[in-house]
Amino acid sequence: MRYTLTLAMAALLAAPAMADPIKVGMITTLSGGGAGLGVDTRDGFDLAMKLAGDAAVDITVITEDDQQKPDVAVQIADRMIQSEEVDILTGIVWSNLAMAVVPAAVQQGKFYLSTNAAPSALAGAQCHEDYFSLSYQNDNFHEAAGQAATDAGYENMVIMAPNYPAGKDALTGFKRFYEGEVASEIFTQVGQTDYAAEIAQIRDADADAVFFFLPGGMGISFLKQYSGSGVTTPLIGPAFSFSQDILPAAGDAALGIRNTASWSPDLDNEANKTFVDAFKAEYGRLPSVYAAQGYDTANLILSAVATADIADRDAFRDALMAADFPTVRGKFRFGPNRHPIQDLYLREVVRLDDGTLTNRIVDTAMTDRGDAYAADCTN
Amino acid sequence: MLIFEQFLNGLQYGMTLFLMAAGLTLVFGVMGLINLAHGSLYMIGAFACAAVAQATGSFWLGVGASLAAAAAAGALIELAVIRRLYHRDHLDQVLATFALILIASEGTRWVFGSFPLYLSLPPSLSGTVSLGGLVYPSFRLAVIGLGLAIAVFLFWLMRGTRLGIRIRAGEADREMIGALGVDIRSLYTVVFALGAGLAGLAGALVGAVQSVQVGMGEPVLILAFVVIVIGGIGSIGGALAGALLVGMTDTLGRALLPAALATIMPQASATAVAASLASMLVYILMAAVLVWRPTGLFGVRG
């Protein structure tokens, strides 16, 4: 009896594909005004694990709500690292929360895979070998919008963002690839609800187009007020105000507006078709870009688990770096600072025959784009 | 022309704030209650309007529903929670009404889900009107009109009706009017429901040009408190004056400061400084008013 048991254990240890169980801690926003983004991140991630079937049997996922508060996120991360002993952390939507959690987590020997937030600090000087971004670097969508504006021949633009770090980064990212003149640079207030003053300035500026970055409810408010204002200057912006979580609420106010992202529901590849169909079947709605990023993150983990044991950190890290997973973006690889090198698309908001608003790709804005901070990353 | 448009924008924004602040100042002034959950009633109004407008296709039915839903929620909250707080100090009230915010937010998320709701203006309000060369959204004019109508209604209610006399008497001495046979408990329920209904109405109308989502009430709530502190707590006239002052200051500050500062410093730093200064402007205004008149513009209480 003892002999057979020992033999069985030896067989277990010898089996190459039989890795240690893995614990993933997902910290994301599931309550309050920003919950839609976290719910989509979680649902995309869970869907990939579900579709993986037996391949995911050794992976345990613990999900907790950070309430969009940095202090809560830090508490959850501490608990997950110390009592739950997770191997991988993921899921944070907001950059300020990521800055509070990520550096400490990787210092304590955990992998962090970002499903969304990717602030410039963590892409440059403070990059870490155990921190990977599956989404983008924060500037990317804005850079693509700048490139698209240049390609469209806009020569004089109003650019607008909220007066906080991500807003300033957005305008910097946009101007990195926009070659025309800036007619006016407008900083709005965070959480602002009334945009009459800004819309009057846009009307007065008589520009070729307006670039704006107003995430969440701010974007919905602006779009509704802009569409009712009689001002016809075209808008362009990053996908955050045109994502699938926002579009039903924005309604016709968003119709026809061009926006930039690394993914779109109509992106033509096998993995994406599987993802969009399965997501619709499972949750009864179209996935957003956050869901797509969550789904890709889960598949990256699955691909790494299939080839390496997490106990061997170097091998596991190499397996993550290889990024050998069926991405919904068609192609995906990591740059030297473990941030994506990927294509960025110009999309347009359209209405489907059944009345649903969604995005359709009209052009590729940038091909194989990395980010502006990779050179500063020496870790 | 741009200045005139920005002036109208300021007026319109002020009226929006007044819709929110009127209910708040009524409750604060009459009942001495700090109600942080006023923003939640605003949110309930917006969600009720969105849900009913979605189901029936009529925005105006939605507006009616928002008024009813918020007033009913207000009455319910008063009976269940607020009633126990009148004799407690303000810290207890803040704590309890803050708890109400959390309950209302998560309750709304339970019922309606995590994603923002769709609510748009009816065709009659979604166009623009021409005002002597200025193209202005008709919705914004309607808000100005409605704000004025509500102000007139409240003045009439407070000055010209028996209910108003009782409310003002209760404000002056709540024990005395109780002793005179007025049912102070149900009077307070009515006042609270009225304040809640006003918040719900504001939520429905303003929600139509904003994002109807969980937590939408909190940014407006902070400004509404600034408005009633500037105007003087408990005064409807003060709320109107304070709201217009805040609306004008905020709008004109955002509109004019960048250009004004650009004349004395380089463009890039002018934009940054102006943005920061504009967001502080209403609070600077509040501080200045309080230095000049510690009880607010129309305040009587110390």
mmCIF file of C-alpha atoms in Angstrom, chain B residues 53-172:
data_model
loop_
_atom_site.group_PDB
_atom_site.id
_atom_site.type_symbol
_atom_site.label_atom_id
_atom_site.label_comp_id
_atom_site.label_asym_id
_atom_site.label_seq_id
_atom_site.Cartn_x
_atom_site.Cartn_y
_atom_site.Cartn_z
ATOM 1 C CA ALA B 53 -39.267 56.508 -20.005
ATOM 2 C CA GLN B 54 -37.710 53.287 -21.311
ATOM 3 C CA ALA B 55 -40.820 51.228 -20.543
ATOM 4 C CA THR B 56 -43.461 53.666 -21.776
ATOM 5 C CA GLY B 57 -41.536 55.696 -24.333
ATOM 6 C CA SER B 58 -42.665 58.923 -22.703
ATOM 7 C CA PHE B 59 -40.139 61.236 -21.089
ATOM 8 C CA TRP B 60 -42.860 63.233 -19.343
ATOM 9 C CA LEU B 61 -44.351 60.164 -17.686
ATOM 10 C CA GLY B 62 -40.814 59.489 -16.507
ATOM 11 C CA VAL B 63 -40.570 62.959 -14.993
ATOM 12 C CA GLY B 64 -43.816 62.358 -13.125
ATOM 13 C CA ALA B 65 -42.519 59.013 -11.939
ATOM 14 C CA SER B 66 -39.270 60.575 -10.747
ATOM 15 C CA LEU B 67 -41.158 63.087 -8.638
ATOM 16 C CA ALA B 68 -43.367 60.354 -7.167
ATOM 17 C CA ALA B 69 -40.562 57.852 -6.603
ATOM 18 C CA ALA B 70 -38.233 60.322 -4.916
ATOM 19 C CA ALA B 71 -40.998 61.774 -2.735
ATOM 20 C CA ALA B 72 -42.090 58.271 -1.726
ATOM 21 C CA ALA B 73 -38.511 57.263 -0.995
ATOM 22 C CA GLY B 74 -38.110 60.468 0.996
ATOM 23 C CA ALA B 75 -41.233 59.799 3.077
ATOM 24 C CA LEU B 76 -40.117 56.226 3.688
ATOM 25 C CA ILE B 77 -36.630 57.310 4.756
ATOM 26 C CA GLU B 78 -38.083 59.952 7.062
ATOM 27 C CA LEU B 79 -40.427 57.476 8.745
ATOM 28 C CA ALA B 80 -37.853 54.727 9.068
ATOM 29 C CA VAL B 81 -34.608 56.544 9.808
ATOM 30 C CA ILE B 82 -34.600 60.330 9.869
ATOM 31 C CA ARG B 83 -37.362 60.592 12.492
ATOM 32 C CA ARG B 84 -35.009 59.100 15.060
ATOM 33 C CA LEU B 85 -32.291 61.638 14.360
ATOM 34 C CA TYR B 86 -33.842 65.043 15.062
ATOM 35 C CA HIS B 87 -32.686 65.099 18.663
ATOM 36 C CA ARG B 88 -29.275 63.625 17.964
ATOM 37 C CA ASP B 89 -26.267 65.774 17.153
ATOM 38 C CA HIS B 90 -25.131 66.500 13.616
ATOM 39 C CA LEU B 91 -22.414 63.846 13.637
ATOM 40 C CA ASP B 92 -25.009 61.109 14.167
ATOM 41 C CA GLN B 93 -27.073 62.548 11.334
ATOM 42 C CA VAL B 94 -24.072 62.615 9.030
ATOM 43 C CA LEU B 95 -23.245 59.019 9.918
ATOM 44 C CA ALA B 96 -26.785 57.743 9.393
ATOM 45 C CA THR B 97 -27.422 59.609 6.153
ATOM 46 C CA PHE B 98 -24.012 58.533 4.842
ATOM 47 C CA ALA B 99 -25.109 54.958 5.478
ATOM 48 C CA LEU B 100 -28.246 55.749 3.478
ATOM 49 C CA ILE B 101 -26.055 56.808 0.529
ATOM 50 C CA LEU B 102 -24.310 53.436 0.544
ATOM 51 C CA ILE B 103 -27.588 51.530 0.857
ATOM 52 C CA ALA B 104 -29.248 53.543 -1.916
ATOM 53 C CA SER B 105 -26.239 53.163 -4.234
ATOM 54 C CA GLU B 106 -25.891 49.414 -3.843
ATOM 55 C CA GLY B 107 -29.665 48.929 -3.846
ATOM 56 C CA THR B 108 -29.897 50.798 -7.144
ATOM 57 C CA ARG B 109 -27.047 48.727 -8.541
ATOM 58 C CA TRP B 110 -28.878 45.553 -7.515
ATOM 59 C CA VAL B 111 -32.031 46.577 -9.306
ATOM 60 C CA PHE B 112 -30.608 48.283 -12.388
ATOM 61 C CA GLY B 113 -27.176 46.691 -12.810
ATOM 62 C CA SER B 114 -23.714 48.204 -12.962
ATOM 63 C CA PHE B 115 -23.947 50.018 -16.265
ATOM 64 C CA PRO B 116 -25.193 53.572 -16.845
ATOM 65 C CA LEU B 117 -28.810 53.831 -18.017
ATOM 66 C CA TYR B 118 -30.139 55.435 -21.165
ATOM 67 C CA LEU B 119 -32.241 58.563 -20.748
ATOM 68 C CA SER B 120 -32.597 61.137 -23.464
ATOM 69 C CA LEU B 121 -34.545 64.316 -23.992
ATOM 70 C CA PRO B 122 -37.900 64.299 -25.758
ATOM 71 C CA PRO B 123 -37.779 65.757 -29.306
ATOM 72 C CA SER B 124 -39.496 68.924 -28.087
ATOM 73 C CA LEU B 125 -36.487 69.765 -25.918
ATOM 74 C CA SER B 126 -33.578 68.295 -27.861
ATOM 75 C CA GLY B 127 -33.288 70.974 -30.543
ATOM 76 C CA THR B 128 -31.855 74.471 -30.520
ATOM 77 C CA VAL B 129 -33.464 77.888 -30.609
ATOM 78 C CA SER B 130 -32.079 81.015 -32.194
ATOM 79 C CA LEU B 131 -31.799 83.987 -29.843
ATOM 80 C CA GLY B 132 -30.845 86.920 -32.029
ATOM 81 C CA GLY B 133 -27.865 85.276 -33.705
ATOM 82 C CA LEU B 134 -27.077 82.907 -30.858
ATOM 83 C CA VAL B 135 -27.978 79.245 -31.311
ATOM 84 C CA TYR B 136 -28.872 77.912 -27.879
ATOM 85 C CA PRO B 137 -30.099 74.455 -26.813
ATOM 86 C CA SER B 138 -33.805 74.609 -25.966
ATOM 87 C CA PHE B 139 -33.236 72.221 -23.059
ATOM 88 C CA ARG B 140 -31.039 74.756 -21.300
ATOM 89 C CA LEU B 141 -33.665 77.463 -21.721
ATOM 90 C CA ALA B 142 -36.262 75.063 -20.317
ATOM 91 C CA VAL B 143 -34.089 74.489 -17.234
ATOM 92 C CA ILE B 144 -33.874 78.229 -16.657
ATOM 93 C CA GLY B 145 -37.662 78.484 -16.984
ATOM 94 C CA LEU B 146 -38.319 75.540 -14.709
ATOM 95 C CA GLY B 147 -35.913 76.851 -12.076
ATOM 96 C CA LEU B 148 -37.760 80.167 -12.038
ATOM 97 C CA ALA B 149 -41.127 78.381 -11.839
ATOM 98 C CA ILE B 150 -39.971 76.266 -8.905
ATOM 99 C CA ALA B 151 -38.613 79.350 -7.153
ATOM 100 C CA VAL B 152 -41.969 81.123 -7.563
ATOM 101 C CA PHE B 153 -43.820 78.014 -6.387
ATOM 102 C CA LEU B 154 -41.675 77.716 -3.276
ATOM 103 C CA PHE B 155 -42.032 81.401 -2.407
ATOM 104 C CA TRP B 156 -45.792 81.049 -2.755
ATOM 105 C CA LEU B 157 -45.775 77.852 -0.701
ATOM 106 C CA MET B 158 -43.772 79.403 2.110
ATOM 107 C CA ARG B 159 -45.463 82.821 2.145
ATOM 108 C CA GLY B 160 -48.982 82.194 0.889
ATOM 109 C CA THR B 161 -50.166 78.869 2.250
ATOM 110 C CA ARG B 162 -51.055 77.421 5.630
ATOM 111 C CA LEU B 163 -48.456 74.698 5.147
ATOM 112 C CA GLY B 164 -45.819 77.374 4.582
ATOM 113 C CA ILE B 165 -46.826 79.214 7.738
ATOM 114 C CA ARG B 166 -46.523 75.991 9.716
ATOM 115 C CA ILE B 167 -43.155 75.193 8.165
ATOM 116 C CA ARG B 168 -41.849 78.651 9.061
ATOM 117 C CA ALA B 169 -43.330 78.404 12.553
ATOM 118 C CA GLY B 170 -41.685 75.009 13.016
ATOM 119 C CA GLU B 171 -38.405 76.518 11.922
ATOM 120 C CA ALA B 172 -38.718 79.221 14.588
#
